Amino acid sequence: YLPGKEYNVRVSSRHYKSPELLIGFAFYDYAIDMWSVGCILAGLLFRTEPFFRGKDNEDQLGKIVSVLGTRDFLPYCRKCNIRLTSKSSAAIGKYCSRAQASSSSSSSDEEVPTSLMNNDISRRKTWLSFLSSPATPVPSVEALDLLDKLLVYDHEQRWTAREALGHSFFDDVRERVLHEVQERIEFEAKNRDRSC
């Protein structure tokens, strides 16, 4: 990806499509891939694959906003200078209305109720509310923290692959790999000494 270059937003599989693609922001970068990693991680942690299962792109955006809320979404759209389509607004309104049925007196499938969009009634859900059954293991604090870093609307705030790999969630893997590498080096050194 080249900074400032405009790309086609019709890329990526719908269930792993990042918010910037769904709102039509064409100046995206590698952050779209990290969103996909976050979707996969959420699916694995909560035994729900795919984690965001929209029937079309607008519904996909609505499902994402129903989980992450509007507090960070609306400023992100303004930052990207994006005006939502009426279909996207309707999908967001539908999910926010369902989540806040007791708070919203009216909801239309045609447009987002002003109260939902302007007053941030739809807040981010807690990750643990997605445990699919009592038998589902509770994810570690590290796993949920990594998820928080990957499933972020703003692509400039979303963690990079390097940052994600440095997260404490991968400490055990790093230690095992380091141990295996050290064993391999020692093994090769012994074989080299024997052959000399």
PDB file of C-alpha atoms in Angstrom:
ATOM      1  CA  TYR A   1       0.000   0.000   0.000  1.00  0.00           C
ATOM      2  CA  LEU A   2       1.173   3.502  -0.777  1.00  0.00           C
ATOM      3  CA  PRO A   3       0.204   6.406   1.478  1.00  0.00           C
ATOM      4  CA  GLY A   4      -2.356   8.692  -0.141  1.00  0.00           C
ATOM      5  CA  LYS A   5      -3.172   6.218  -2.918  1.00  0.00           C
ATOM      6  CA  GLU A   6      -6.834   5.522  -3.574  1.00  0.00           C
ATOM      7  CA  TYR A   7      -7.831   1.847  -3.755  1.00  0.00           C
ATOM      8  CA  ASN A   8     -10.997  -0.055  -4.619  1.00  0.00           C
ATOM      9  CA  VAL A   9     -13.042  -0.723  -1.463  1.00  0.00           C
ATOM     10  CA  ARG A  10     -14.621  -3.851  -2.935  1.00  0.00           C
ATOM     11  CA  VAL A  11     -11.980  -6.143  -1.433  1.00  0.00           C
ATOM     12  CA  SER A  12     -11.927  -8.624   1.450  1.00  0.00           C
ATOM     13  CA  SER A  13     -14.505 -11.186   2.533  1.00  0.00           C
ATOM     14  CA  ARG A  14     -17.586  -9.514   3.979  1.00  0.00           C
ATOM     15  CA  HIS A  15     -17.396 -11.053   7.465  1.00  0.00           C
ATOM     16  CA  TYR A  16     -13.805  -9.841   7.880  1.00  0.00           C
ATOM     17  CA  LYS A  17     -14.183  -6.505   6.087  1.00  0.00           C
ATOM     18  CA  SER A  18     -12.866  -3.528   8.059  1.00  0.00           C
ATOM     19  CA  PRO A  19     -14.950  -0.448   8.855  1.00  0.00           C
ATOM     20  CA  GLU A  20     -12.954   1.727   6.450  1.00  0.00           C
ATOM     21  CA  LEU A  21     -13.935  -0.559   3.577  1.00  0.00           C
ATOM     22  CA  LEU A  22     -17.572  -0.709   4.683  1.00  0.00           C
ATOM     23  CA  ILE A  23     -17.920   3.083   4.827  1.00  0.00           C
ATOM     24  CA  GLY A  24     -16.183   3.517   1.468  1.00  0.00           C
ATOM     25  CA  PHE A  25     -12.869   5.018   2.635  1.00  0.00           C
ATOM     26  CA  ALA A  26     -10.584   4.287  -0.323  1.00  0.00           C
ATOM     27  CA  PHE A  27      -7.272   5.409   1.217  1.00  0.00           C
ATOM     28  CA  TYR A  28      -6.810   2.312   3.341  1.00  0.00           C
ATOM     29  CA  ASP A  29      -3.651   0.387   4.180  1.00  0.00           C
ATOM     30  CA  TYR A  30      -2.485  -2.795   5.924  1.00  0.00           C
ATOM     31  CA  ALA A  31      -4.769  -2.023   8.863  1.00  0.00           C
ATOM     32  CA  ILE A  32      -7.584  -3.756   6.965  1.00  0.00           C
ATOM     33  CA  ASP A  33      -5.722  -7.030   7.477  1.00  0.00           C
ATOM     34  CA  MET A  34      -5.355  -6.446  11.206  1.00  0.00           C
ATOM     35  CA  TRP A  35      -9.123  -5.899  11.483  1.00  0.00           C
ATOM     36  CA  SER A  36      -9.555  -9.307   9.843  1.00  0.00           C
ATOM     37  CA  VAL A  37      -7.156 -10.838  12.379  1.00  0.00           C
ATOM     38  CA  GLY A  38      -9.263  -9.286  15.151  1.00  0.00           C
ATOM     39  CA  CYS A  39     -12.433 -10.802  13.662  1.00  0.00           C
ATOM     40  CA  ILE A  40     -10.808 -14.229  13.529  1.00  0.00           C
ATOM     41  CA  LEU A  41      -9.526 -13.880  17.108  1.00  0.00           C
ATOM     42  CA  ALA A  42     -13.007 -12.875  18.331  1.00  0.00           C
ATOM     43  CA  GLY A  43     -14.520 -15.858  16.526  1.00  0.00           C
ATOM     44  CA  LEU A  44     -12.022 -18.220  18.153  1.00  0.00           C
ATOM     45  CA  LEU A  45     -12.366 -16.732  21.634  1.00  0.00           C
ATOM     46  CA  PHE A  46     -16.156 -16.738  21.641  1.00  0.00           C
ATOM     47  CA  ARG A  47     -16.693 -19.884  19.545  1.00  0.00           C
ATOM     48  CA  THR A  48     -18.680 -17.884  16.978  1.00  0.00           C
ATOM     49  CA  GLU A  49     -17.322 -17.980  13.470  1.00  0.00           C
ATOM     50  CA  PRO A  50     -17.637 -15.589  11.852  1.00  0.00           C
ATOM     51  CA  PHE A  51     -17.933 -13.194  14.761  1.00  0.00           C
ATOM     52  CA  PHE A  52     -19.643 -10.479  12.661  1.00  0.00           C
ATOM     53  CA  ARG A  53     -22.072 -12.218  10.297  1.00  0.00           C
ATOM     54  CA  GLY A  54     -23.759  -9.621   8.079  1.00  0.00           C
ATOM     55  CA  LYS A  55     -25.979 -10.578   5.164  1.00  0.00           C
ATOM     56  CA  ASP A  56     -24.589  -7.714   3.039  1.00  0.00           C
ATOM     57  CA  ASN A  57     -22.082  -4.888   3.528  1.00  0.00           C
ATOM     58  CA  GLU A  58     -24.596  -2.529   5.143  1.00  0.00           C
ATOM     59  CA  ASP A  59     -25.802  -5.222   7.529  1.00  0.00           C
ATOM     60  CA  GLN A  60     -22.162  -6.075   8.274  1.00  0.00           C
ATOM     61  CA  LEU A  61     -21.509  -2.460   9.293  1.00  0.00           C
ATOM     62  CA  GLY A  62     -24.666  -2.470  11.419  1.00  0.00           C
ATOM     63  CA  LYS A  63     -23.521  -5.608  13.249  1.00  0.00           C
ATOM     64  CA  ILE A  64     -20.097  -4.085  13.930  1.00  0.00           C
ATOM     65  CA  VAL A  65     -21.601  -0.856  15.273  1.00  0.00           C
ATOM     66  CA  SER A  66     -24.046  -2.846  17.421  1.00  0.00           C
ATOM     67  CA  VAL A  67     -21.021  -4.387  19.169  1.00  0.00           C
ATOM     68  CA  LEU A  68     -18.532  -1.501  19.232  1.00  0.00           C
ATOM     69  CA  GLY A  69     -21.097   1.305  19.610  1.00  0.00           C
ATOM     70  CA  THR A  70     -21.300   4.713  17.971  1.00  0.00           C
ATOM     71  CA  ARG A  71     -19.080   6.699  20.330  1.00  0.00           C
ATOM     72  CA  ASP A  72     -15.917   6.134  18.270  1.00  0.00           C
ATOM     73  CA  PHE A  73     -17.648   5.328  14.987  1.00  0.00           C
ATOM     74  CA  LEU A  74     -19.201   8.717  14.279  1.00  0.00           C
ATOM     75  CA  PRO A  75     -15.999  10.726  14.873  1.00  0.00           C
ATOM     76  CA  TYR A  76     -14.177   8.213  12.659  1.00  0.00           C
ATOM     77  CA  CYS A  77     -16.626   8.805   9.802  1.00  0.00           C
ATOM     78  CA  ARG A  78     -16.137  12.574  10.211  1.00  0.00           C
ATOM     79  CA  LYS A  79     -12.350  12.152  10.308  1.00  0.00           C
ATOM     80  CA  CYS A  80     -12.486  10.210   7.030  1.00  0.00           C
ATOM     81  CA  ASN A  81     -14.862  12.802   5.584  1.00  0.00           C
ATOM     82  CA  ILE A  82     -17.386  10.060   4.845  1.00  0.00           C
ATOM     83  CA  ARG A  83     -21.131  10.537   4.732  1.00  0.00           C
ATOM     84  CA  LEU A  84     -22.958   7.271   5.343  1.00  0.00           C
ATOM     85  CA  THR A  85     -25.325   5.978   2.707  1.00  0.00           C
ATOM     86  CA  SER A  86     -28.989   5.754   3.625  1.00  0.00           C
ATOM     87  CA  LYS A  87     -28.742   1.928   3.571  1.00  0.00           C
ATOM     88  CA  SER A  88     -25.780   1.971   6.002  1.00  0.00           C
ATOM     89  CA  SER A  89     -27.562   4.451   8.257  1.00  0.00           C
ATOM     90  CA  ALA A  90     -30.691   2.286   8.251  1.00  0.00           C
ATOM     91  CA  ALA A  91     -28.700  -0.842   9.159  1.00  0.00           C
ATOM     92  CA  ILE A  92     -26.963   0.967  12.013  1.00  0.00           C
ATOM     93  CA  GLY A  93     -30.275   2.363  13.223  1.00  0.00           C
ATOM     94  CA  LYS A  94     -31.872  -1.082  13.129  1.00  0.00           C
ATOM     95  CA  TYR A  95     -29.200  -2.668  15.324  1.00  0.00           C
ATOM     96  CA  CYS A  96     -28.881   0.270  17.681  1.00  0.00           C
ATOM     97  CA  SER A  97     -32.667   0.352  18.041  1.00  0.00           C
ATOM     98  CA  ARG A  98     -32.750  -3.339  18.924  1.00  0.00           C
ATOM     99  CA  ALA A  99     -29.994  -2.886  21.486  1.00  0.00           C
ATOM    100  CA  GLN A 100     -31.670   0.147  23.010  1.00  0.00           C
ATOM    101  CA  ALA A 101     -35.355  -0.642  22.427  1.00  0.00           C
ATOM    102  CA  SER A 102     -36.321   0.733  25.833  1.00  0.00           C
ATOM    103  CA  SER A 103     -34.463   3.993  25.192  1.00  0.00           C
ATOM    104  CA  SER A 104     -35.726   4.667  21.684  1.00  0.00           C
ATOM    105  CA  SER A 105     -39.326   5.658  21.104  1.00  0.00           C
ATOM    106  CA  SER A 106     -39.158   5.286  17.338  1.00  0.00           C
ATOM    107  CA  SER A 107     -36.984   3.450  14.913  1.00  0.00           C
ATOM    108  CA  SER A 108     -37.239   3.206  11.184  1.00  0.00           C
ATOM    109  CA  ASP A 109     -35.528   0.796   8.865  1.00  0.00           C
ATOM    110  CA  GLU A 110     -35.059   3.746   6.505  1.00  0.00           C
ATOM    111  CA  GLU A 111     -32.849   6.014   8.580  1.00  0.00           C
ATOM    112  CA  VAL A 112     -30.843   6.137  11.788  1.00  0.00           C
ATOM    113  CA  PRO A 113     -32.821   7.731  14.598  1.00  0.00           C
ATOM    114  CA  THR A 114     -31.195  11.066  15.428  1.00  0.00           C
ATOM    115  CA  SER A 115     -31.168  10.257  19.137  1.00  0.00           C
ATOM    116  CA  LEU A 116     -29.061   7.146  18.538  1.00  0.00           C
ATOM    117  CA  MET A 117     -26.502   8.822  16.319  1.00  0.00           C
ATOM    118  CA  ASN A 118     -26.171  12.142  18.137  1.00  0.00           C
ATOM    119  CA  ASN A 119     -26.421  11.022  21.755  1.00  0.00           C
ATOM    120  CA  ASP A 120     -24.381   7.824  21.536  1.00  0.00           C
ATOM    121  CA  ILE A 121     -27.080   5.717  23.125  1.00  0.00           C
ATOM    122  CA  SER A 122     -25.514   2.641  21.571  1.00  0.00           C
ATOM    123  CA  ARG A 123     -22.449   1.971  23.690  1.00  0.00           C
ATOM    124  CA  ARG A 124     -19.798  -0.683  23.232  1.00  0.00           C
ATOM    125  CA  LYS A 125     -20.768  -4.118  24.546  1.00  0.00           C
ATOM    126  CA  THR A 126     -18.473  -5.964  26.914  1.00  0.00           C
ATOM    127  CA  TRP A 127     -16.521  -8.813  25.351  1.00  0.00           C
ATOM    128  CA  LEU A 128     -17.629 -11.272  28.000  1.00  0.00           C
ATOM    129  CA  SER A 129     -21.252 -10.739  26.979  1.00  0.00           C
ATOM    130  CA  PHE A 130     -20.394 -12.816  23.880  1.00  0.00           C
ATOM    131  CA  LEU A 131     -19.611 -16.040  25.713  1.00  0.00           C
ATOM    132  CA  SER A 132     -21.833 -18.392  23.725  1.00  0.00           C
ATOM    133  CA  SER A 133     -22.519 -20.866  26.526  1.00  0.00           C
ATOM    134  CA  PRO A 134     -21.519 -21.568  30.127  1.00  0.00           C
ATOM    135  CA  ALA A 135     -19.139 -24.200  28.753  1.00  0.00           C
ATOM    136  CA  THR A 136     -17.255 -21.627  26.654  1.00  0.00           C
ATOM    137  CA  PRO A 137     -13.892 -20.928  28.306  1.00  0.00           C
ATOM    138  CA  VAL A 138     -13.473 -17.363  29.542  1.00  0.00           C
ATOM    139  CA  PRO A 139     -10.750 -15.684  27.449  1.00  0.00           C
ATOM    140  CA  SER A 140      -7.665 -14.415  29.238  1.00  0.00           C
ATOM    141  CA  VAL A 141      -7.226 -10.760  30.083  1.00  0.00           C
ATOM    142  CA  GLU A 142      -4.400 -10.659  27.537  1.00  0.00           C
ATOM    143  CA  ALA A 143      -6.629 -12.075  24.784  1.00  0.00           C
ATOM    144  CA  LEU A 144      -9.351  -9.505  25.445  1.00  0.00           C
ATOM    145  CA  ASP A 145      -6.786  -6.706  25.569  1.00  0.00           C
ATOM    146  CA  LEU A 146      -5.379  -7.761  22.195  1.00  0.00           C
ATOM    147  CA  LEU A 147      -8.909  -7.863  20.815  1.00  0.00           C
ATOM    148  CA  ASP A 148      -9.400  -4.290  22.035  1.00  0.00           C
ATOM    149  CA  LYS A 149      -6.303  -3.243  20.092  1.00  0.00           C
ATOM    150  CA  LEU A 150      -7.365  -4.937  16.845  1.00  0.00           C
ATOM    151  CA  LEU A 151     -11.096  -4.252  16.633  1.00  0.00           C
ATOM    152  CA  VAL A 152     -10.791  -0.478  16.535  1.00  0.00           C
ATOM    153  CA  TYR A 153     -12.707   1.661  14.059  1.00  0.00           C
ATOM    154  CA  ASP A 154      -9.881   4.101  13.373  1.00  0.00           C
ATOM    155  CA  HIS A 155      -7.365   2.360  11.126  1.00  0.00           C
ATOM    156  CA  GLU A 156      -4.630   4.730  12.333  1.00  0.00           C
ATOM    157  CA  GLN A 157      -5.217   3.620  15.938  1.00  0.00           C
ATOM    158  CA  ARG A 158      -5.543  -0.084  15.160  1.00  0.00           C
ATOM    159  CA  TRP A 159      -2.435  -2.062  16.091  1.00  0.00           C
ATOM    160  CA  THR A 160       0.000  -3.147  13.425  1.00  0.00           C
ATOM    161  CA  ALA A 161       1.165  -6.743  12.998  1.00  0.00           C
ATOM    162  CA  ARG A 162       4.447  -5.890  14.739  1.00  0.00           C
ATOM    163  CA  GLU A 163       2.639  -4.367  17.715  1.00  0.00           C
ATOM    164  CA  ALA A 164       0.252  -7.335  17.917  1.00  0.00           C
ATOM    165  CA  LEU A 165       3.087  -9.877  17.828  1.00  0.00           C
ATOM    166  CA  GLY A 166       4.764  -8.006  20.697  1.00  0.00           C
ATOM    167  CA  HIS A 167       1.625  -8.275  22.858  1.00  0.00           C
ATOM    168  CA  SER A 168       1.768 -10.348  26.044  1.00  0.00           C
ATOM    169  CA  PHE A 169      -0.902 -12.654  24.560  1.00  0.00           C
ATOM    170  CA  PHE A 170       1.934 -14.218  22.535  1.00  0.00           C
ATOM    171  CA  ASP A 171       4.467 -14.484  25.400  1.00  0.00           C
ATOM    172  CA  ASP A 172       4.093 -18.278  25.696  1.00  0.00           C
ATOM    173  CA  VAL A 173       4.509 -18.753  21.959  1.00  0.00           C
ATOM    174  CA  ARG A 174       7.569 -16.505  21.880  1.00  0.00           C
ATOM    175  CA  GLU A 175       9.156 -18.412  24.771  1.00  0.00           C
ATOM    176  CA  ARG A 176       8.490 -21.789  23.102  1.00  0.00           C
ATOM    177  CA  VAL A 177       9.882 -20.606  19.767  1.00  0.00           C
ATOM    178  CA  LEU A 178      12.957 -19.122  21.440  1.00  0.00           C
ATOM    179  CA  HIS A 179      13.505 -22.380  23.325  1.00  0.00           C
ATOM    180  CA  GLU A 180      13.162 -24.431  20.114  1.00  0.00           C
ATOM    181  CA  VAL A 181      15.563 -22.119  18.257  1.00  0.00           C
ATOM    182  CA  GLN A 182      18.133 -22.397  21.060  1.00  0.00           C
ATOM    183  CA  GLU A 183      17.827 -26.196  21.047  1.00  0.00           C
ATOM    184  CA  ARG A 184      18.293 -26.237  17.262  1.00  0.00           C
ATOM    185  CA  ILE A 185      21.394 -24.024  17.474  1.00  0.00           C
ATOM    186  CA  GLU A 186      22.888 -26.279  20.148  1.00  0.00           C
ATOM    187  CA  PHE A 187      22.051 -29.397  18.121  1.00  0.00           C
ATOM    188  CA  GLU A 188      23.679 -27.994  14.970  1.00  0.00           C
ATOM    189  CA  ALA A 189      26.737 -26.858  16.940  1.00  0.00           C
ATOM    190  CA  LYS A 190      27.194 -30.354  18.392  1.00  0.00           C
ATOM    191  CA  ASN A 191      26.865 -31.954  14.947  1.00  0.00           C
ATOM    192  CA  ARG A 192      29.357 -29.475  13.529  1.00  0.00           C
ATOM    193  CA  ASP A 193      31.858 -30.273  16.311  1.00  0.00           C
ATOM    194  CA  ARG A 194      31.473 -34.017  15.698  1.00  0.00           C
ATOM    195  CA  SER A 195      32.072 -33.685  11.974  1.00  0.00           C
ATOM    196  CA  CYS A 196      35.275 -31.668  12.477  1.00  0.00           C
TER     197      CYS A 196
END
